[in-house]
Coordinates of C-alpha atoms in Angstrom, one line a residue:
M1165 CA -17.0 -0.2 23.7
A1166 CA -14.9 -3.0 25.6
Q1167 CA -14.9 -5.7 23.2
V1168 CA -13.8 -3.9 20.7
L1169 CA -10.5 -2.5 22.7
C1170 CA -10.6 -5.7 23.8
L1171 CA -10.4 -6.9 20.0
G1172 CA -7.9 -4.1 19.4
V1173 CA -5.3 -5.5 22.0
L1174 CA -5.7 -10.1 21.0
F1175 CA -4.8 -8.3 17.2
C1176 CA -1.6 -6.1 18.4
A1177 CA -0.2 -9.5 20.6
Q1178 CA -0.7 -11.5 17.7
T1179 CA 0.4 -8.7 15.3
H1180 CA 2.9 -6.6 17.3
E1181 CA 2.1 -3.6 15.8
P1182 CA 1.2 -0.9 18.1
L1183 CA -2.9 0.3 18.0
K1184 CA -4.7 1.8 16.2
I1185 CA -8.5 2.6 16.5
S1186 CA -9.8 4.7 14.1
E1187 CA -12.5 7.3 14.5
R1188 CA -15.3 5.2 14.2
T1189 CA -15.0 2.8 16.0
R1190 CA -13.9 4.9 19.1
Q1191 CA -18.6 5.7 18.7
P1192 CA -20.7 3.8 21.5
N1193 CA -21.0 0.9 20.4
L1194 CA -24.9 -0.1 21.4
N1195 CA -24.1 -3.8 20.4
V1196 CA -21.2 -4.5 23.0
S1197 CA -24.1 -5.8 25.8
T1198 CA -25.6 -7.8 24.0
S1199 CA -22.3 -9.3 22.3
R1200 CA -19.7 -10.1 24.5
K1201 CA -20.4 -12.2 26.9
G1202 CA -20.7 -14.9 23.8
R1203 CA -18.1 -13.5 22.8
L1204 CA -16.0 -14.5 26.2
N1205 CA -17.2 -17.8 25.6
R1206 CA -16.2 -19.0 22.4
L1207 CA -12.5 -17.3 23.1
L1208 CA -13.2 -20.3 26.0
K1209 CA -14.4 -22.9 23.6
P1210 CA -11.9 -25.9 21.8
H1211 CA -12.0 -24.6 18.7
K1212 CA -13.8 -26.7 16.3
L1213 CA -14.0 -26.4 12.5
N1214 CA -17.2 -25.3 10.5
I1215 CA -17.5 -26.0 6.5
E1216 CA -20.5 -24.0 5.7
V1217 CA -19.2 -21.2 6.1
S1218 CA -17.8 -19.7 3.2
P1219 CA -14.0 -19.5 3.5
H1220 CA -12.6 -17.0 1.9
R1221 CA -15.1 -14.3 3.0
A1222 CA -14.3 -15.1 7.0
V1223 CA -10.7 -15.0 5.9
S1224 CA -11.4 -11.9 4.4
A1225 CA -13.5 -10.7 7.3
V1226 CA -11.1 -11.0 9.4
R1227 CA -8.1 -9.5 7.8
L1228 CA -10.1 -7.3 7.1
M1229 CA -10.0 -6.6 10.8
R1230 CA -7.2 -6.7 11.6
I1231 CA -6.5 -4.2 9.0
E1232 CA -8.4 -1.9 10.9
L1233 CA -8.4 -2.7 14.5
G1234 CA -4.6 -3.5 13.9
G1235 CA -3.0 -1.5 12.5
A1236 CA -1.7 -4.7 10.1
F1237 CA -0.9 -4.2 6.9
A1238 CA -3.0 -5.1 4.1
D1239 CA -0.1 -6.8 2.6
L1240 CA -0.9 -8.6 -0.1
L1241 CA 2.6 -10.2 -1.0
N1242 CA 3.5 -12.7 1.7
D1243 CA 3.4 -16.0 0.7
K1244 CA 0.9 -18.2 -0.2
G1245 CA -0.7 -15.1 -0.7
K1246 CA -2.2 -15.5 3.3
G1247 CA -2.0 -12.3 4.8
S1248 CA -0.5 -14.0 7.7
G1249 CA 0.8 -17.2 6.7
D1250 CA 0.5 -19.4 8.8
N1251 CA -1.4 -18.1 10.8
E1252 CA -5.0 -17.1 8.8
M1253 CA -6.3 -19.7 10.4
A1254 CA -5.1 -18.7 13.9
Y1255 CA -6.5 -15.3 13.6
V1256 CA -9.4 -17.1 12.3
E1257 CA -10.4 -19.1 15.4
R1258 CA -9.5 -16.4 17.2
T1259 CA -11.9 -14.6 16.0
L1260 CA -15.0 -15.9 15.5
G1261 CA -14.9 -18.8 17.0
F1262 CA -14.4 -21.3 14.5
C1263 CA -11.8 -22.1 11.6
T1264 CA -12.8 -23.3 8.6
R1265 CA -10.8 -25.6 5.8
E1266 CA -7.6 -25.1 3.9
L1267 CA -8.2 -22.1 1.5
K1268 CA -7.8 -23.3 -1.9
D1269 CA -5.9 -20.7 -4.8
Q1270 CA -9.6 -19.8 -5.8
D1271 CA -10.2 -18.5 -2.5
L1272 CA -6.9 -17.1 -2.0
R1273 CA -7.7 -15.5 -5.2
L1274 CA -10.9 -14.4 -3.9
V1275 CA -9.4 -12.7 0.0
T1276 CA -6.8 -10.8 -2.5
D1277 CA -9.1 -9.0 -4.4
I1278 CA -11.5 -8.4 -1.4
V1279 CA -9.9 -7.0 0.7
G1280 CA -8.2 -5.0 -1.1
G1281 CA -12.0 -4.0 -3.2
T1282 CA -13.5 -3.4 0.4
I1283 CA -10.6 -1.2 1.6
R1284 CA -10.4 1.5 -1.4
W1285 CA -14.1 1.4 -1.8
R1286 CA -14.7 2.1 2.1
R1287 CA -15.6 4.7 2.3
Y1288 CA -17.7 4.7 -1.3
L1289 CA -19.5 1.3 0.6
D1290 CA -20.2 2.9 3.5
H1291 CA -21.9 6.5 2.6
L1292 CA -24.5 3.4 0.9
I1293 CA -24.2 1.1 3.8
I1294 CA -25.7 4.3 6.1
S1295 CA -27.5 5.4 3.2
L1296 CA -29.7 1.7 3.9
C1297 CA -29.1 2.1 7.8
H1298 CA -31.9 5.7 7.5
D1299 CA -29.7 6.0 10.0
K1300 CA -26.1 7.2 11.4
N1301 CA -26.2 6.1 14.8
T1302 CA -27.7 2.8 13.9
Y1303 CA -23.9 2.9 11.4
K1304 CA -22.2 3.4 14.3
S1305 CA -22.9 1.3 16.7
L1306 CA -22.6 -1.0 14.0
E1307 CA -19.8 -4.4 15.4
P1308 CA -16.8 -4.1 14.1
L1309 CA -16.6 -7.8 12.9
L1310 CA -20.8 -6.3 11.8
L1311 CA -19.7 -3.5 9.1
Q1312 CA -16.8 -5.4 8.7
I1313 CA -19.3 -9.0 6.9
L1314 CA -21.7 -5.9 5.5
R1315 CA -18.7 -4.2 3.6
I1316 CA -17.7 -7.4 1.8
G1317 CA -21.6 -8.3 0.5
F1318 CA -21.6 -5.1 -0.4
Y1319 CA -18.5 -5.1 -2.4
E1320 CA -19.3 -8.0 -4.1
I1321 CA -22.7 -7.1 -5.3
V1322 CA -21.2 -3.7 -6.1
K1323 CA -18.4 -4.4 -7.6
L1324 CA -17.4 -8.4 -8.1
N1325 CA -21.5 -8.3 -9.8
M1326 CA -21.8 -11.7 -8.0
P1327 CA -24.7 -13.6 -7.3
P1328 CA -27.2 -11.5 -5.2
Y1329 CA -29.0 -15.0 -4.0
A1330 CA -24.9 -16.2 -3.0
V1331 CA -23.2 -13.4 -1.0
V1332 CA -26.5 -12.3 0.8
D1333 CA -26.7 -17.0 1.9
E1334 CA -22.7 -16.8 2.4
N1335 CA -22.4 -13.3 4.2
V1336 CA -26.4 -14.6 6.7
R1337 CA -24.6 -17.1 7.6
L1338 CA -21.4 -16.6 8.6
A1339 CA -22.9 -13.4 11.1
K1340 CA -25.3 -15.8 12.9
T1341 CA -22.3 -17.9 12.4
A1342 CA -20.1 -15.0 14.7
L1343 CA -22.5 -13.1 16.0
R1344 CA -26.0 -14.1 16.3
P1345 CA -29.0 -15.2 14.2
G1346 CA -30.0 -11.0 14.6
A1347 CA -27.2 -10.7 13.3
G1348 CA -27.2 -12.8 10.9
N1349 CA -31.6 -10.6 9.9
M1350 CA -29.7 -7.3 10.6
V1351 CA -27.3 -8.4 7.2
N1352 CA -29.6 -10.6 5.5
G1353 CA -32.6 -6.9 5.6
I1354 CA -29.8 -4.0 4.2
L1355 CA -28.5 -6.6 1.4
R1356 CA -31.4 -7.3 0.4
K1357 CA -32.6 -3.7 -0.1
L1358 CA -29.5 -3.7 -2.0
V1359 CA -30.1 -5.8 -4.2
L1360 CA -33.7 -3.8 -5.2
L1361 CA -31.8 -0.2 -5.5
K1362 CA -28.9 -1.9 -7.7
E1363 CA -31.6 -4.2 -10.2
G1364 CA -33.8 -0.6 -10.8
K1365 CA -30.0 1.5 -10.6
S1366 CA -31.4 4.0 -7.7
L1367 CA -27.8 3.5 -6.1
P1368 CA -27.9 6.3 -3.3
L1369 CA -25.3 8.1 -4.3
P1370 CA -23.9 11.7 -4.3
K1371 CA -24.5 14.5 -7.2
V1372 CA -21.2 16.5 -8.5
E1373 CA -22.7 20.1 -8.1
G1374 CA -22.8 22.9 -5.7
D1375 CA -18.8 24.5 -4.8
D1376 CA -15.3 23.4 -5.1
R1377 CA -16.3 22.2 -1.6
A1378 CA -19.3 20.4 -2.4
Q1379 CA -18.2 18.9 -5.0
A1380 CA -14.5 17.4 -3.0
R1381 CA -17.4 15.9 -1.2
A1382 CA -19.1 14.4 -3.9
L1383 CA -16.2 13.4 -5.8
A1384 CA -14.8 11.4 -2.2
T1385 CA -17.5 9.4 -2.5
L1386 CA -18.1 9.1 -6.0
Y1387 CA -14.4 7.3 -6.1
S1388 CA -13.7 6.9 -2.3
H1389 CA -10.5 8.8 -1.1
P1390 CA -10.3 11.1 1.7
V1391 CA -11.8 14.8 0.5
W1392 CA -8.3 16.3 1.8
M1393 CA -7.1 14.2 -0.8
V1394 CA -9.0 15.3 -3.9
R1395 CA -9.0 19.2 -2.6
R1396 CA -5.8 18.3 -3.2
W1397 CA -5.2 17.3 -6.4
T1398 CA -8.1 18.8 -8.1
K1399 CA -6.1 22.2 -7.0
Y1400 CA -2.5 20.5 -8.7
L1401 CA -4.5 19.0 -11.1
G1402 CA -7.9 20.1 -12.0
Q1403 CA -10.4 17.8 -11.4
E1404 CA -10.6 15.8 -14.3
E1405 CA -6.9 15.1 -14.1
A1406 CA -7.8 13.6 -10.1
I1407 CA -10.7 11.8 -11.3
N1408 CA -8.8 10.4 -13.6
L1409 CA -5.8 9.6 -11.0
M1410 CA -8.7 8.5 -8.3
I1411 CA -10.0 5.6 -11.3
W1412 CA -5.8 4.5 -11.0
N1413 CA -6.5 3.9 -7.5
N1414 CA -9.3 1.8 -8.0
N1415 CA -7.6 -0.1 -10.9
D1416 CA -6.0 -3.6 -9.0
P1417 CA -3.2 -2.6 -9.6
S1418 CA -0.1 -4.2 -11.5
F1419 CA 3.6 -5.5 -10.0
S1420 CA 6.7 -5.3 -12.1
L1421 CA 9.7 -8.3 -11.0
R1422 CA 13.4 -7.4 -12.2
A1423 CA 15.2 -9.9 -13.1
N1424 CA 19.1 -10.6 -10.7
H1425 CA 21.9 -10.5 -13.4
R1426 CA 23.8 -10.7 -10.8
R1427 CA 22.7 -14.2 -9.8
G1428 CA 23.2 -14.9 -14.3
V1429 CA 19.3 -14.0 -14.3
S1430 CA 19.4 -12.1 -17.1
R1431 CA 15.4 -10.7 -18.7
A1432 CA 14.8 -13.5 -21.9
A1433 CA 15.5 -16.8 -19.1
L1434 CA 13.0 -14.8 -16.3
V1435 CA 10.5 -14.3 -19.7
T1436 CA 11.3 -18.0 -20.3
R1437 CA 10.5 -18.9 -16.8
L1438 CA 7.4 -17.2 -16.8
N1439 CA 6.6 -18.4 -19.8
E1440 CA 6.6 -21.8 -18.1
L1441 CA 4.7 -20.7 -15.1
K1442 CA 2.0 -19.5 -17.5
V1443 CA 2.7 -15.9 -15.7
P1444 CA 1.1 -13.3 -18.7
H1445 CA 4.3 -10.5 -18.5
Q1446 CA 5.1 -7.7 -21.0
I1447 CA 8.4 -6.5 -21.7
S1448 CA 8.8 -2.9 -19.6
L1449 CA 9.6 -0.9 -22.4
H1450 CA 12.8 1.6 -20.2
L1451 CA 14.6 -0.7 -18.5
Q1452 CA 16.0 -3.5 -19.2
E1453 CA 16.1 -5.7 -16.4
F1454 CA 12.4 -5.1 -15.5
V1455 CA 8.8 -7.5 -16.7
R1456 CA 5.3 -6.0 -16.0
I1457 CA 2.7 -8.7 -15.2
K1458 CA -1.3 -8.0 -14.2
T1459 CA -2.3 -11.3 -12.7
G1460 CA 0.4 -14.5 -11.5
L1461 CA 2.3 -12.9 -9.0
Q1462 CA 1.8 -15.1 -6.7
T1463 CA 2.4 -18.1 -9.1
V1464 CA 5.6 -16.5 -8.4
I1465 CA 5.5 -16.4 -5.7
Q1466 CA 5.3 -19.9 -5.5
A1467 CA 7.3 -20.5 -7.4
G1468 CA 9.8 -20.1 -5.1
L1469 CA 11.9 -16.5 -7.8
L1470 CA 11.8 -14.1 -5.3
R1471 CA 12.6 -16.9 -2.7
E1472 CA 15.9 -17.8 -4.4
G1473 CA 16.8 -13.8 -5.2
L1474 CA 16.3 -14.4 -8.8
C1475 CA 14.1 -11.6 -9.3
S1476 CA 12.8 -8.9 -7.6
V1477 CA 9.2 -7.3 -6.9
Q1478 CA 10.4 -3.7 -8.2
D1479 CA 7.7 -0.8 -9.6
E1480 CA 9.8 0.9 -12.9
S1481 CA 9.6 3.7 -11.4
A1482 CA 11.8 2.9 -8.4
G1483 CA 13.6 1.2 -10.9
L1484 CA 13.8 4.3 -13.4
V1485 CA 15.2 6.1 -10.0
V1486 CA 18.1 4.5 -9.4
S1487 CA 19.1 5.7 -13.6
V1488 CA 19.1 8.8 -12.2
M1489 CA 21.0 8.2 -10.1
D1490 CA 23.6 6.6 -12.6
P1491 CA 26.3 3.7 -10.6
Q1492 CA 29.1 2.7 -11.7
P1493 CA 31.7 0.0 -11.6
G1494 CA 33.5 1.0 -8.2
E1495 CA 32.2 3.6 -6.8
S1496 CA 31.3 4.1 -3.6
I1497 CA 27.7 5.4 -2.6
V1498 CA 25.6 6.8 0.0
D1499 CA 21.9 5.7 0.5
C1500 CA 20.6 7.7 2.9
C1501 CA 17.6 5.9 4.3
A1502 CA 18.0 2.8 3.0
A1503 CA 16.0 -0.2 3.9
P1504 CA 13.7 -1.9 2.8
G1505 CA 16.4 -2.3 0.6
G1506 CA 15.1 -2.6 -3.1
K1507 CA 17.4 0.3 -4.5
T1508 CA 19.7 -0.9 -2.4
L1509 CA 20.7 -4.1 -4.8
Y1510 CA 19.3 -3.1 -7.9
M1511 CA 21.9 0.2 -6.8
A1512 CA 24.1 -3.3 -6.4
S1513 CA 24.0 -4.7 -9.4
H1514 CA 24.5 -2.7 -11.0
L1515 CA 28.2 -2.5 -9.1
N1516 CA 29.3 -5.4 -10.6
G1517 CA 30.9 -6.3 -7.7
Q1518 CA 33.0 -3.6 -7.6
G1519 CA 32.4 -0.8 -5.1
M1520 CA 30.3 0.0 -1.8
V1521 CA 26.6 1.2 -0.9
F1522 CA 26.7 1.8 2.2
A1523 CA 23.3 1.9 3.4
V1524 CA 21.6 4.0 5.6
D1525 CA 18.2 3.5 8.3
I1526 CA 17.2 4.1 11.9
N1527 CA 15.4 0.7 11.9
K1528 CA 17.4 -2.2 12.5
G1529 CA 15.2 -4.7 11.8
R1530 CA 14.7 -4.0 8.3
L1531 CA 18.2 -3.2 7.7
R1532 CA 19.2 -6.9 8.8
I1533 CA 16.3 -8.4 6.2
L1534 CA 17.9 -6.2 3.9
K1535 CA 21.1 -7.9 5.2
E1536 CA 19.5 -11.1 4.4
T1537 CA 18.5 -10.0 1.0
A1538 CA 21.5 -8.8 -0.2
K1539 CA 23.3 -12.8 0.9
S1540 CA 20.1 -14.4 -1.9
H1541 CA 20.8 -11.6 -4.1
H1542 CA 25.0 -12.2 -4.2
V1543 CA 25.5 -8.9 -4.3
D1544 CA 26.5 -8.7 0.4
G1545 CA 29.8 -8.1 -0.9
V1546 CA 29.5 -4.1 -1.9
I1547 CA 26.7 -3.2 0.6
T1548 CA 27.6 -2.2 4.0
T1549 CA 24.9 -2.2 6.4
I1550 CA 24.9 1.5 9.4
H1551 CA 22.2 1.3 11.1
A1552 CA 21.8 5.1 12.6
D1553 CA 19.6 8.5 12.0
L1554 CA 20.7 10.2 9.3
R1555 CA 20.5 13.6 10.8
T1556 CA 23.0 12.3 14.2
L1557 CA 25.3 10.6 11.8
V1558 CA 26.2 13.1 9.9
N1559 CA 27.6 14.5 12.8
N1560 CA 30.9 12.1 12.8
S1561 CA 30.9 10.8 9.6
P1562 CA 33.9 9.6 8.1
V1563 CA 31.4 8.1 5.0
K1564 CA 31.0 10.9 2.3
S1565 CA 30.2 10.4 -1.0
N1566 CA 30.9 11.1 -3.9
K1567 CA 27.0 9.7 -4.8
V1568 CA 24.5 10.2 -2.1
L1569 CA 20.6 8.7 -2.2
L1570 CA 18.1 10.1 -0.3
D1571 CA 14.9 8.8 -0.8
A1572 CA 13.1 10.2 1.7
P1573 CA 10.3 9.6 4.3
C1574 CA 7.7 10.5 2.4
S1575 CA 3.3 10.7 1.6
G1576 CA 3.6 7.8 -0.2
L1577 CA 0.8 9.0 -2.6
G1578 CA 2.5 7.9 -5.8
V1579 CA 1.5 3.8 -4.4
L1580 CA -2.1 3.9 -3.4
S1581 CA -3.1 1.2 -5.9
K1582 CA -0.7 -0.9 -4.6
R1583 CA -1.1 0.2 -0.6
A1584 CA -5.3 0.7 -0.6
D1585 CA -4.5 0.8 3.5
L1586 CA -2.3 4.1 3.0
R1587 CA -5.6 6.2 2.0
W1588 CA -6.8 6.0 5.2
N1589 CA -3.6 6.4 7.5
R1590 CA -2.5 9.6 5.8
K1591 CA -3.8 13.4 7.4
L1592 CA -3.5 16.7 6.3
E1593 CA -1.6 17.7 8.9
D1594 CA 0.6 15.3 8.0
M1595 CA 1.9 16.1 5.2
E1596 CA 3.9 19.2 7.1
Q1597 CA 5.1 16.4 9.0
L1598 CA 6.5 15.0 6.7
K1599 CA 8.0 18.0 5.4
N1600 CA 9.2 19.3 8.6
L1601 CA 11.3 16.2 7.5
Q1602 CA 12.9 15.8 4.2
D1603 CA 13.8 19.3 4.7
E1604 CA 15.7 18.0 8.0
L1605 CA 17.0 15.1 6.6
L1606 CA 17.6 16.7 3.1
D1607 CA 20.1 19.3 5.6
A1608 CA 21.9 16.2 6.3
A1609 CA 22.0 14.0 3.5
S1610 CA 23.6 17.4 1.7
L1611 CA 27.0 17.0 3.8
L1612 CA 28.4 13.5 3.4
V1613 CA 28.0 15.1 -0.6
N1614 CA 31.7 15.6 -1.9
P1615 CA 32.4 18.1 -3.5
G1616 CA 31.8 18.1 -7.2
G1617 CA 29.3 14.7 -5.1
V1618 CA 25.8 13.8 -6.6
L1619 CA 22.8 14.3 -4.1
V1620 CA 19.5 12.6 -5.2
Y1621 CA 16.5 13.4 -4.0
S1622 CA 13.3 11.4 -4.4
T1623 CA 9.6 10.2 -3.5
C1624 CA 6.9 7.6 -3.9
S1625 CA 5.1 11.0 -4.1
I1626 CA 3.5 12.8 -6.8
D1627 CA 2.6 15.5 -4.6
P1628 CA 4.2 19.2 -4.9
G1629 CA 4.4 19.8 -1.8
E1630 CA 7.5 16.8 -1.0
N1631 CA 8.7 16.9 -3.5
D1632 CA 9.3 20.4 -6.5
E1633 CA 9.1 22.8 -3.4
R1634 CA 11.3 20.2 -1.3
V1635 CA 14.1 20.8 -3.8
A1636 CA 12.8 24.6 -4.1
A1637 CA 13.5 25.5 -1.0
F1638 CA 16.5 23.0 -0.4
L1639 CA 18.3 25.5 -3.3
L1640 CA 17.3 28.4 -1.0
R1641 CA 19.9 27.2 2.0
H1642 CA 22.6 25.3 0.2
P1643 CA 23.5 27.6 -2.9
E1644 CA 26.5 25.1 -3.7
F1645 CA 23.9 22.8 -4.9
H1646 CA 23.0 23.4 -8.0
I1647 CA 20.5 21.4 -10.2
D1648 CA 21.6 19.1 -13.1
P1649 CA 18.8 18.1 -15.8
V1650 CA 18.3 14.1 -15.9
D1651 CA 17.3 14.2 -19.8
R1652 CA 20.7 11.9 -19.7
Y1653 CA 19.2 8.8 -17.6
V1654 CA 15.8 8.6 -18.3
P1655 CA 13.2 8.8 -21.3
A1656 CA 12.4 12.6 -22.0
D1657 CA 8.6 10.9 -21.4
F1658 CA 10.0 11.0 -17.3
V1659 CA 11.5 14.4 -17.2
T1660 CA 10.0 17.7 -16.0
D1661 CA 10.0 21.5 -17.2
N1662 CA 12.8 22.2 -13.8
G1663 CA 14.8 18.7 -15.5
F1664 CA 13.6 16.7 -12.4
Y1665 CA 12.7 13.2 -12.8
L1666 CA 7.8 11.7 -12.7
S1667 CA 6.7 9.1 -13.5
N1668 CA 2.8 10.5 -13.9
P1669 CA 0.2 7.1 -12.9
V1670 CA -2.5 8.1 -14.7
K1671 CA 0.1 8.9 -18.3
H1672 CA 2.8 6.4 -18.1
S1673 CA 1.1 3.2 -15.5
L1674 CA 3.6 3.4 -13.1
D1675 CA 3.6 3.9 -9.8
G1676 CA 4.1 7.7 -9.4
A1677 CA 8.4 8.9 -8.9
F1678 CA 9.6 11.8 -8.2
A1679 CA 13.9 12.8 -8.8
A1680 CA 16.1 15.4 -8.1
R1681 CA 19.6 15.1 -9.4
L1682 CA 21.7 17.7 -7.5
I1683 CA 25.4 18.3 -7.8
R1684 CA 28.0 20.3 -5.0
A1685 CA 30.0 23.1 -6.4
L1686 CA 33.8 22.0 -6.4

């Protein structure tokens, strides 16, 4: 346990993020006595370059450690594809006691794939690891680094179909070098068992049978999601649609780019630039400024298109929320929970230099980033940031408007394909807390709406409890508001029976998002 805490503190000191230790890592660690001294010695020794250890596996293992133990967000969009930017190798050195060669582009792609995939398939992979350990206590006693090495090996063999001999050899070498020879021997034995089972098509996987609870547990393992999510989606969507949603979440995500016309960049110009960069793309079917890409995002980042403000990474589902808002030149708009600011910037671009978006957020640091981004997008002249908690701001606020957007904090259950780690960070009890917060914020936002004005409530969730039910509860408390159907603002395929906007990941191949347009009586 001391080793786990030591590692957790080390990572938190680097990332300045709160320590979050999972239930698994709270279990007794039977290997602490054999490894603690060696790890301390490695931290004190001068760091050295190791060219024999696979660099992408070493980096992947350390990044996975940081995500699970240090609370680091699995952000695969950072500069150069390195989750920690220039600090990537510093994390590797401090964790493993050695550094590897610099990552090439192919290595970076593998790190992105392995980290994202290993996180997505964590429950599935851990089920196989436990089965091959033949003892759950053995699994619980695995050191965090050893567990990540095993997960990487299992993912490479089972999901990436990499050559088994290379996967076994490379992960054994990593375990021996970073931990000790005995750890390498353990990795060797377990991975070789896995190879034999896979070749014999006899992986120890659960069958979907029994009562609803048993079926949910089996599906949660097979498709690697928390049991509570499976049960909730089966209740709302039915089992077949729940499975389709989990399959979508486990696929590699696609991304959309929004051309920034305030910088003089049309979609046609963005397409030309993508062709020059040889990035495959598709034109959005729903929004004229958007282009969708499946691969090549790192190329776009490295070319500086985002840094220079020529385009933004923004899902079309979020763009359609702005369509529901329908911002027009000369209008004054309040964005109640603005940061990180994707919708704020898009709304500001619609104003064509006339009007104002008041961006309210409780996070001062994220507002500062929003202001800097607004400058690079040439929309800073129509954005005013307000650092405040919306719930207290409304008591004396001089800011009222005919258009108010509340993009509320939510579970994020609509963006699990991009946020690979989010499924493991959400609990069922979170949903109740979020619903209470959403109700409070809706009540507060309604006070900023002028008579006859518009309040748009949106989330990046597909859960009815956060969407339709919150709107229904709000209308009971606020009969002065009524629903304005969104069919004038978004394609009919996105309009629900209640007149709300909803993007369905499986149906529309977009992130899941929701928006309700509400009008205050005169």
